XYZ file of C-alpha atoms in Angstrom:
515
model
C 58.001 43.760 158.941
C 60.619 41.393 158.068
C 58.520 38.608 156.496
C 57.666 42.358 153.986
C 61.403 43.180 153.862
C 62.221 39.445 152.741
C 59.679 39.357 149.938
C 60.819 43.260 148.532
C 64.117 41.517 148.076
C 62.937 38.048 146.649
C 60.678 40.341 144.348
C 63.563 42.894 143.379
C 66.050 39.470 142.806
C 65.042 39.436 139.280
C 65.868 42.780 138.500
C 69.326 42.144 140.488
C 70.165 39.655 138.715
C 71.352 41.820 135.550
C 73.548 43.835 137.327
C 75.322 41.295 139.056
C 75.954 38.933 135.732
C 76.727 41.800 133.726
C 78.446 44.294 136.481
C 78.233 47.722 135.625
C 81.705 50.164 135.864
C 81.615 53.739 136.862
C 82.317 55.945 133.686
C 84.416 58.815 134.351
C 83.830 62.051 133.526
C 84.929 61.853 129.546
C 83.010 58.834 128.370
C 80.016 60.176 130.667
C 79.370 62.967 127.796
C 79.461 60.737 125.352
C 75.613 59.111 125.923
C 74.226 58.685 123.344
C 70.562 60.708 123.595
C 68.695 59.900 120.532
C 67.490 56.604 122.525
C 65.998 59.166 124.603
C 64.257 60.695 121.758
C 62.861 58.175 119.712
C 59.761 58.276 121.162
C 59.228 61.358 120.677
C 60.464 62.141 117.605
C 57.772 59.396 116.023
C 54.782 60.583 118.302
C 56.106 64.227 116.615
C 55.566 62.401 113.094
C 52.341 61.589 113.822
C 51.707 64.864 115.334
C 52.136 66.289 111.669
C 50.199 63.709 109.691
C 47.071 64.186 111.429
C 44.422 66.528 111.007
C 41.901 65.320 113.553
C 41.801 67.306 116.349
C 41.201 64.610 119.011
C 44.174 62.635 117.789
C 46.237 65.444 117.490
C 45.469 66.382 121.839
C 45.997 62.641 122.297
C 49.318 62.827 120.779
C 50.173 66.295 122.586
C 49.337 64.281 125.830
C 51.857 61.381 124.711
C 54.465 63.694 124.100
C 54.447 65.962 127.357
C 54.137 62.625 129.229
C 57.242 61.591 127.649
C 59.551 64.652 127.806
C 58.723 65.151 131.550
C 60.661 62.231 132.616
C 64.011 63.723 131.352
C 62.594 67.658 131.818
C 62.720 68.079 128.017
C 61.820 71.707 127.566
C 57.976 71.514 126.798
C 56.685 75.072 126.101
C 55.936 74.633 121.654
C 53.913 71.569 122.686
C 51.896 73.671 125.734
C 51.260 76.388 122.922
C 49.675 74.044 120.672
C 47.936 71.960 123.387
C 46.359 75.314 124.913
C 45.674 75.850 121.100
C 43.502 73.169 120.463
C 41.929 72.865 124.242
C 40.468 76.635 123.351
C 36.851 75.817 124.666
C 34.426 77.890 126.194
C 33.358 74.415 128.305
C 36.236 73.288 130.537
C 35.982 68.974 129.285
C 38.356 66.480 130.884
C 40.842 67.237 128.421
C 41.519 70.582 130.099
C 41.653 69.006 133.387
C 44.227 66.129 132.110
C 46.142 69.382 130.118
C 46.665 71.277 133.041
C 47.800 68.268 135.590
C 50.724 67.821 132.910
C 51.656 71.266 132.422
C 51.713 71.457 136.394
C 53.627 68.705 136.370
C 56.637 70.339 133.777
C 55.868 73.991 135.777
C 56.313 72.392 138.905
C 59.859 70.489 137.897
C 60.880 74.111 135.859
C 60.177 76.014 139.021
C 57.069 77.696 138.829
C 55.701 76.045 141.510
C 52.101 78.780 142.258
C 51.483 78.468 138.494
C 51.679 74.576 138.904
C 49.643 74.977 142.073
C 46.594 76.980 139.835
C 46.761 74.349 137.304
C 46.398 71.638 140.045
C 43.692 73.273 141.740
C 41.943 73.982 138.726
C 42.061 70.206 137.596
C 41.251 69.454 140.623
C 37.953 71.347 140.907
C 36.944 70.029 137.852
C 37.247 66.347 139.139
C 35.498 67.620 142.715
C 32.408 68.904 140.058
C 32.464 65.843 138.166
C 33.039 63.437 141.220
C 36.076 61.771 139.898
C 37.433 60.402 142.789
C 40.288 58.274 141.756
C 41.915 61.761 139.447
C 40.746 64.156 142.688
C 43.107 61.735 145.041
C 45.700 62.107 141.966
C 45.136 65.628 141.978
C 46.130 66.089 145.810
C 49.001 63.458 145.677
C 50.339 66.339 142.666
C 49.671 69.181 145.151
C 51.549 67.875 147.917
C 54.516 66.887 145.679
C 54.595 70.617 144.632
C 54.404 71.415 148.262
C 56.963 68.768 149.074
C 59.315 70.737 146.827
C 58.869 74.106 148.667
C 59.663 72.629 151.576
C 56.246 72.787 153.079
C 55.939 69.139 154.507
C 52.749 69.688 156.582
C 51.048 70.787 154.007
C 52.047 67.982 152.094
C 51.351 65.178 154.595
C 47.700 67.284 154.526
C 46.864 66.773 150.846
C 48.689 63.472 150.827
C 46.573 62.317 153.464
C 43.236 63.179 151.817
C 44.526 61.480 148.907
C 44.554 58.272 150.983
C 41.207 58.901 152.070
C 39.784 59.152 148.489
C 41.539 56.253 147.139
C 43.303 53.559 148.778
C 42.925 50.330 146.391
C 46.187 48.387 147.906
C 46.688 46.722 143.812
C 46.251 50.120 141.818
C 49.232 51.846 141.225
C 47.720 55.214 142.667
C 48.058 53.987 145.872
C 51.450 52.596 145.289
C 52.562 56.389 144.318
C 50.648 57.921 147.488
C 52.656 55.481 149.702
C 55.886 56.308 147.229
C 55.320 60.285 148.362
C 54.703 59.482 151.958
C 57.866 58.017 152.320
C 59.539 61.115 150.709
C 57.535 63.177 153.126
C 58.727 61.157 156.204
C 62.211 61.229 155.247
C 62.752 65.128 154.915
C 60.913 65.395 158.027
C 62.590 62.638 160.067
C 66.521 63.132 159.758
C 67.282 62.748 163.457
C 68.730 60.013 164.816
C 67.790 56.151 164.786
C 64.199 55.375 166.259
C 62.632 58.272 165.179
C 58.403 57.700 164.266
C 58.789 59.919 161.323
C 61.574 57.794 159.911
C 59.856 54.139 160.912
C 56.652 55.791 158.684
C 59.116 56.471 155.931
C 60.419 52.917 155.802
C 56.951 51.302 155.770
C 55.290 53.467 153.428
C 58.848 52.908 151.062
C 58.456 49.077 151.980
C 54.355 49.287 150.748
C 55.220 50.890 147.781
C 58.849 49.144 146.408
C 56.584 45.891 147.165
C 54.029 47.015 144.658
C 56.297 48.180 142.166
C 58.589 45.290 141.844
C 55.730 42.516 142.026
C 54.300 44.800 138.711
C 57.692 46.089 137.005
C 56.764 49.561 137.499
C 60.604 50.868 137.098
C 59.646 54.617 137.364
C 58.021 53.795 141.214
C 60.957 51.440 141.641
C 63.771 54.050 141.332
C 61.690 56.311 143.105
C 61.228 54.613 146.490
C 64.243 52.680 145.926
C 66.350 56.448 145.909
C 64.262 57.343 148.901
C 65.012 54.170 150.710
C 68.314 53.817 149.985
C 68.966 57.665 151.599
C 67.145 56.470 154.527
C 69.807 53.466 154.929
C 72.399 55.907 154.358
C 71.418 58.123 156.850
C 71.363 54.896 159.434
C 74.830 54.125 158.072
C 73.522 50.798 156.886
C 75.827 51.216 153.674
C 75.399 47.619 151.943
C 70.956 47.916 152.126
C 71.615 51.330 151.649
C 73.826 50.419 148.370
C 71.501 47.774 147.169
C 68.387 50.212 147.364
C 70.536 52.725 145.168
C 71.409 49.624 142.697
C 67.859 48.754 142.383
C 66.729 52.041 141.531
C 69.512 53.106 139.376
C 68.615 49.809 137.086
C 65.433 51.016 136.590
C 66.352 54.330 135.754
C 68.579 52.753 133.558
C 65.397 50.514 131.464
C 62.966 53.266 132.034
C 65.746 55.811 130.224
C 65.320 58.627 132.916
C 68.506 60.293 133.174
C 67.350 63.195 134.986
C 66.699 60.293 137.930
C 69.981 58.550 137.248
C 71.940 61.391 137.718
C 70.375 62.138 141.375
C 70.695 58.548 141.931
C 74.648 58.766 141.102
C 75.078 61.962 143.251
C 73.515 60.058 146.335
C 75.902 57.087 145.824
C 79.139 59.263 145.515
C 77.707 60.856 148.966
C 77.275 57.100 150.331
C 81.081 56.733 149.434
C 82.234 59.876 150.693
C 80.744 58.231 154.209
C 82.895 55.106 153.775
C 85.716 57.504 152.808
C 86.053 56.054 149.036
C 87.034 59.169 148.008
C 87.736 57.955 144.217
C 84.847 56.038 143.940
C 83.214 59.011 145.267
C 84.571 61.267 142.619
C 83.568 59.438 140.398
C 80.614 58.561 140.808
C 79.835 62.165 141.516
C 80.832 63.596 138.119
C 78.789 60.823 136.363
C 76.029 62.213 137.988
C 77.028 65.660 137.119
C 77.370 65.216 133.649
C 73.895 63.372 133.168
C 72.488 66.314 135.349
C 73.879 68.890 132.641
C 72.150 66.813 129.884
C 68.756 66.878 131.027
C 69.407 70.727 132.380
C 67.371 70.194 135.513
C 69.205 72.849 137.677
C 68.756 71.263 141.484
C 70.628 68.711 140.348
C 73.068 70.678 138.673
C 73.705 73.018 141.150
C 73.723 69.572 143.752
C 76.047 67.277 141.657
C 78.585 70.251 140.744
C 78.745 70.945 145.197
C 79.851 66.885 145.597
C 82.605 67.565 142.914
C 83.225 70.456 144.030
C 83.752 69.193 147.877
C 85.645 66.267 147.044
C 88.431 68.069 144.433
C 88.557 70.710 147.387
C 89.495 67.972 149.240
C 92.144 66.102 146.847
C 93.904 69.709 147.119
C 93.144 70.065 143.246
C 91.985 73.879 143.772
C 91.893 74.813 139.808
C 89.551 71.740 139.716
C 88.080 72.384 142.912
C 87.572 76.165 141.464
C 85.972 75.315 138.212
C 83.154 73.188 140.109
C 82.445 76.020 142.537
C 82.114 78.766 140.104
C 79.752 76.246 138.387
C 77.684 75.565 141.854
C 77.849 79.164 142.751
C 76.229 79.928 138.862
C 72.966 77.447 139.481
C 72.519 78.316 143.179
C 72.507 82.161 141.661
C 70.117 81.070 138.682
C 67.981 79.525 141.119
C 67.911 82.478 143.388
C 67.090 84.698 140.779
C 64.344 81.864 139.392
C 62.948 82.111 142.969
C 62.655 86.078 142.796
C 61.975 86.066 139.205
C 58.647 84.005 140.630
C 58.004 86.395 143.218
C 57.917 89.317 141.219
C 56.136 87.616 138.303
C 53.578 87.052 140.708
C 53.095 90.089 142.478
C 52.258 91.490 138.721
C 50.072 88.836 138.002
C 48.198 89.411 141.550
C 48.230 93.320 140.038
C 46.816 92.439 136.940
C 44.077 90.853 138.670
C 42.936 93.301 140.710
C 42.954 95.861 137.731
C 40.953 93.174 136.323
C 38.658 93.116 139.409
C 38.140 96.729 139.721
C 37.091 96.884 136.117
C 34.732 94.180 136.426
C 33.065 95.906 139.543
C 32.840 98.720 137.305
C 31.100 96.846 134.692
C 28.801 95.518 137.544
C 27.931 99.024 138.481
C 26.539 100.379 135.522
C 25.171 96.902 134.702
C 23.379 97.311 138.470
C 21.910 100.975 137.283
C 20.443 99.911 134.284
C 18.591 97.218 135.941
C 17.505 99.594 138.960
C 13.869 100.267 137.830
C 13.201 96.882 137.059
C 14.721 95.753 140.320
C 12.496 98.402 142.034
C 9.580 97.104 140.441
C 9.962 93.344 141.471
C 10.556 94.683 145.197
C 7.130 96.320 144.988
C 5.635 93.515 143.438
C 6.958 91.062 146.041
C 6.539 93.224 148.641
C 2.679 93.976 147.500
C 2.354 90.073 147.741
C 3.603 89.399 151.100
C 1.441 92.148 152.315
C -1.934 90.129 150.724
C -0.526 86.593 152.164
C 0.210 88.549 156.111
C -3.382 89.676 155.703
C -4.936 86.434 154.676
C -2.707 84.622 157.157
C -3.593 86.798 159.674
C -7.390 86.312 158.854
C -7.401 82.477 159.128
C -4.985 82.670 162.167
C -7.504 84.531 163.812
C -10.735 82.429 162.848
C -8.624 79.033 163.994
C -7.598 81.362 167.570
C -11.468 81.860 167.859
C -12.233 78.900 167.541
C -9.822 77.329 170.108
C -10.659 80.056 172.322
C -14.756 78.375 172.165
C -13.329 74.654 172.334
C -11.165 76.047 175.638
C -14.538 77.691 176.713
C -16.330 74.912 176.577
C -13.661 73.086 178.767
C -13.381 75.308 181.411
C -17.478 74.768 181.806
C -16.982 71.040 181.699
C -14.344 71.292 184.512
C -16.537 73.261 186.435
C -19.301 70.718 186.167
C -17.226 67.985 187.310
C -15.934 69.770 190.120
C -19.621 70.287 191.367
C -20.366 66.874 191.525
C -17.171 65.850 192.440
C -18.029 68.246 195.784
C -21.371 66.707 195.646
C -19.783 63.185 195.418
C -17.872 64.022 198.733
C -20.737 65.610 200.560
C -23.006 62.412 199.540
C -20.091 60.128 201.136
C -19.741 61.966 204.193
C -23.646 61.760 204.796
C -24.381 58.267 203.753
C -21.672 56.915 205.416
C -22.459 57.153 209.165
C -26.266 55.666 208.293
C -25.017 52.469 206.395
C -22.450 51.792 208.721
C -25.556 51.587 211.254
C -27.513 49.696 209.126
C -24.642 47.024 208.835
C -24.494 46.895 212.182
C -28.108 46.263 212.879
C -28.353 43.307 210.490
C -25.343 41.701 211.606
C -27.554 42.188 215.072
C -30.737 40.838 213.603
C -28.629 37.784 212.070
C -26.951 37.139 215.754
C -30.592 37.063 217.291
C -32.624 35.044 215.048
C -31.795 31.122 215.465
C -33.006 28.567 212.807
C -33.233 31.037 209.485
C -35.519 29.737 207.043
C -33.846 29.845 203.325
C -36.370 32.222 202.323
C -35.432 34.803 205.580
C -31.405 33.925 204.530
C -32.283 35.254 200.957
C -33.604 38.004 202.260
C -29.990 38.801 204.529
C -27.922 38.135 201.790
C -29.798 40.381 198.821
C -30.030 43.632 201.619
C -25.389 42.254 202.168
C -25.722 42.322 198.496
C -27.100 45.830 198.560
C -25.051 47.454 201.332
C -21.879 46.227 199.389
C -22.771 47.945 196.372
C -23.791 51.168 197.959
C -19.573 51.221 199.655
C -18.454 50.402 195.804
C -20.728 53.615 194.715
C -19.003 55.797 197.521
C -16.237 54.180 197.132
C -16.101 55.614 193.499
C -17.050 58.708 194.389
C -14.002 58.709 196.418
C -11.161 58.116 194.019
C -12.292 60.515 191.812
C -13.160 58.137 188.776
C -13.704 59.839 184.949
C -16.961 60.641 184.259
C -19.156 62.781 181.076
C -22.446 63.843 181.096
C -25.481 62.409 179.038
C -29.101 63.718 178.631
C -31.372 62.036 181.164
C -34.086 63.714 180.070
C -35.773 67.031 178.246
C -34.014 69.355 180.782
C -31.883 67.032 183.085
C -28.141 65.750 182.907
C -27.412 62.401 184.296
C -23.337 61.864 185.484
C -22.198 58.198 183.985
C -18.901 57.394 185.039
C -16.810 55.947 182.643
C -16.057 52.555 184.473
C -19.727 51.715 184.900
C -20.032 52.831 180.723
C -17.283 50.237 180.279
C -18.953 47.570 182.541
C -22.597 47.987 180.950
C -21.088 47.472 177.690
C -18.839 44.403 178.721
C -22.043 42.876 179.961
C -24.427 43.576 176.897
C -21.141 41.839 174.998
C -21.321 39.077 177.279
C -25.246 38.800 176.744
């Protein structure tokens, strides 16, 4: 963790370096009004130009694309250029184009409030990419739901989407990841302001720490003042003031290159609160109505309606009440235009749900008399089909019944076989029992006759051995008879089976081998 901390801030020296050569004074509230914009509009104003000296329709969504991308940094309002986007994008086949159209228009309906019309154009865009298999713009896609989400407070949600957005892409050198680990941190923060220690608030500094790393090491100023905001808050919130002020610094510099007042003047309300904590009330004040003042420029109302509550706090605290007054009427304005933004929503989309179902039951009306017209012929098909299953059952049936017949033979023909080689298994054990007694007498009797002869001629101990030889094979053939060996039946002759035990087949053939 440190050796990461140590080379954020060896990274991030270069952009330091600036502000500390050339410091940077607060402006106070007069000279803050006095910004000069058209920097801020340059770039517009010439992609506009070339807006109107094309005729080709690609260039001209290209350009459209350019344009929204720029004005949503500083919440410029948008709606001429969606007009004449959703103009030109008037397709019956939804292309990339519409997918990449409604992602930015989320984007400036999501900053503007309309957060379930930003959702529909996410999730639209997003189903598109799932179709298409786009991985890398389906992870972008979530990391855009879950910062809409973010901004209606529902952080589980959020930390859902966000984490399937890590899942789908999580290159540590792309700068999708860096803005994943960027929106964690966010996440982590709102969730985790409890005291020191906290897991939610140790995942907030090393996601920040991942992504500020990233950011620095490629210039990326709009990720830098980003994480470098949400960092900074996080210090504040430890009461680590000078990391907490050098976060804020770092951030507010690249605000300052990337020309994003809309970020600045957050960035300047959070420092006049980091102040107010060290009780520098002036520098608090103003700090706060710099921030205030590039809030009212860009018109994004949050930070209106948050800027114009600092001012208002610390001019209620100076004892300056007309001052104090003037702020408040202004916070109590936004926090009302917001309220009625919020309902405004809500009953814009309670119509739009009713206009939908009207829509629905007309369509199921439609269906209806669509259904009747096509009744007969759907009849027809059924009795078709059903005609056909009825022939395949029958022929099924048919062979299912010649294959059980024959089984039933081939079982048949088993049982008859069993009942064979029970019989001469019983005859086997009958054969044993009667043969046994006799040859165990004969074995006695020529051990007997061997005792009493004296002086056995070769030819007469031939003789003894060949009727041993004998009486040893005749126990091996009971002996088989006994265990029950596997046997099959083979003609013997015209009308006679003869039993041949499958050991003895394998033995006759090992020896005609051998021969």
């Amino acid at each position: 963790m440190v050796y990461v901390r140590l080379k954020i801030y060896l990274l991030g020296l270069i952009l330091l370096i600036t502000t500390v050569l050339f410091p940077r004074e607060f402006i106070p509230k007069e000279q803050g009004n006095e910004i000069n914009k058209s920097i801020y509009h340059h770039d517009i104003d010439s992609l506009k130009m070339l807006l109107k000296q094309t005729d080709k329709k690609e260039e001209k969504i290209e350009i459209l694309f350019k344009i929204l991308e720029s004005k949503y940094i500083n919440n410029i309002n948008s709606e001429e250029e969606i007009k004449q986007l959703e103009k030109e994008l008037n397709n019956k086949v939804y292309t990339s184009q519409n997918a990449r159209a409604d992602y930015l228009i989320g984007n400036y309906l999501k900053i503007n409030g309309a957060g379930n019309e930003s959702m529909e154009r996410y999730y639209r865009a997003y189903q598109y990419y799932t179709n298409t298999n786009n991985i890398k713009e389906k992870a972008r896609l979530c990391l855009a739901l879950a910062e809409n989400l973010r901004a209606f407070a529902e952080l589980d949600k959020a930390l859902e989407f966000l984490y399937i957005a890590k899942s789908l892409w999580n290159d540590p050198d792309d700068r999708l990841t860096a803005e994943i680990n960027d929106r964690f941190s966010a996440v982590f923060f709102e969730s985790g302001l409890v005291p020191n220690g906290n897991p939610l608030r140790d995942s907030c500094l090393v996601y920040g720490e991942r992504s500020l790393e990233y950011s620095i090491k490629h210039q990326d100023h709009s990720l830098i003042l980003s994480t470098g905001n949400i960092l900074g808050s996080l210090e504040k919130n430890k009461r680590n003031f000078k990391k907490s002020l050098e976060y804020f610094n770092l951030a507010l510099r690249s605000a300052e290159i990337s020309k994003r007042l809309a970020d600045k003047a957050l960035l300047y309300t959070n420092i006049a609160r980091l102040y107010e904590k060290q009780n520098l009330h002036k520098k608090a004040l103003e700090t706060a109505l710099i921030g205030y003042n590039l809030a009212k420029q860009t018109n994004v109302k949050i930070y209106i309606l948050m800027s114009s509550q600092v001012v208002y706090e610390y001019y209620k605290e100076l004892r300056d009440f007309e001052k104090a007054l003037y702020y408040h009427e202004i916070y109590q304005e936004y926090r009302d235009i917001i309220y009625m933004e919020e309902k405004n929503r809500q009953i814009n989309l309670t119509a739009t749900k009713y206009e939908l179902e009207k829509i629905n039951k007309e369509n199921e009306l439609q269906k209806i008399k669509i259904s009747k017209q096509n009744q007969r012929l759907v009849i027809l098909w059924s009795t078709i089909i059903f005609a056909f299953i009825l022939v395949f059952i029958f022929f099924y049936s048919l062979i299912k019944t010649k294959k059980l017949n024959i089984e039933i033979r081939e079982e048949h023909r088993k049982v008859l076989q069993l009942e064979k080689i029970k019989s001469v298994y019983a005859m086997a054990i009958t054969a044993n029992h009667e043969l046994n007694q006799p040859l165990t007498v004969m074995k006695g009797n020529i051990e007997m006759l061997e005792m009493s002869l004296e002086n056995l001629t070769e030819k007469q101990k031939k003789y003894l051995n060949k009727i041993n030889i004998s009486y040893e094979k005749l126990l091996s053939i009971l002996q088989k008879y006994r265990e029950s060996n596997p046997m099959h039946f083979e003609i013997y002759a015209e009308d006679e089976v003869m039993v041949i035990f499958d050991d003895d087949q394998k033995g006759i053939e090992e020896q005609k081998n051998n021969e």
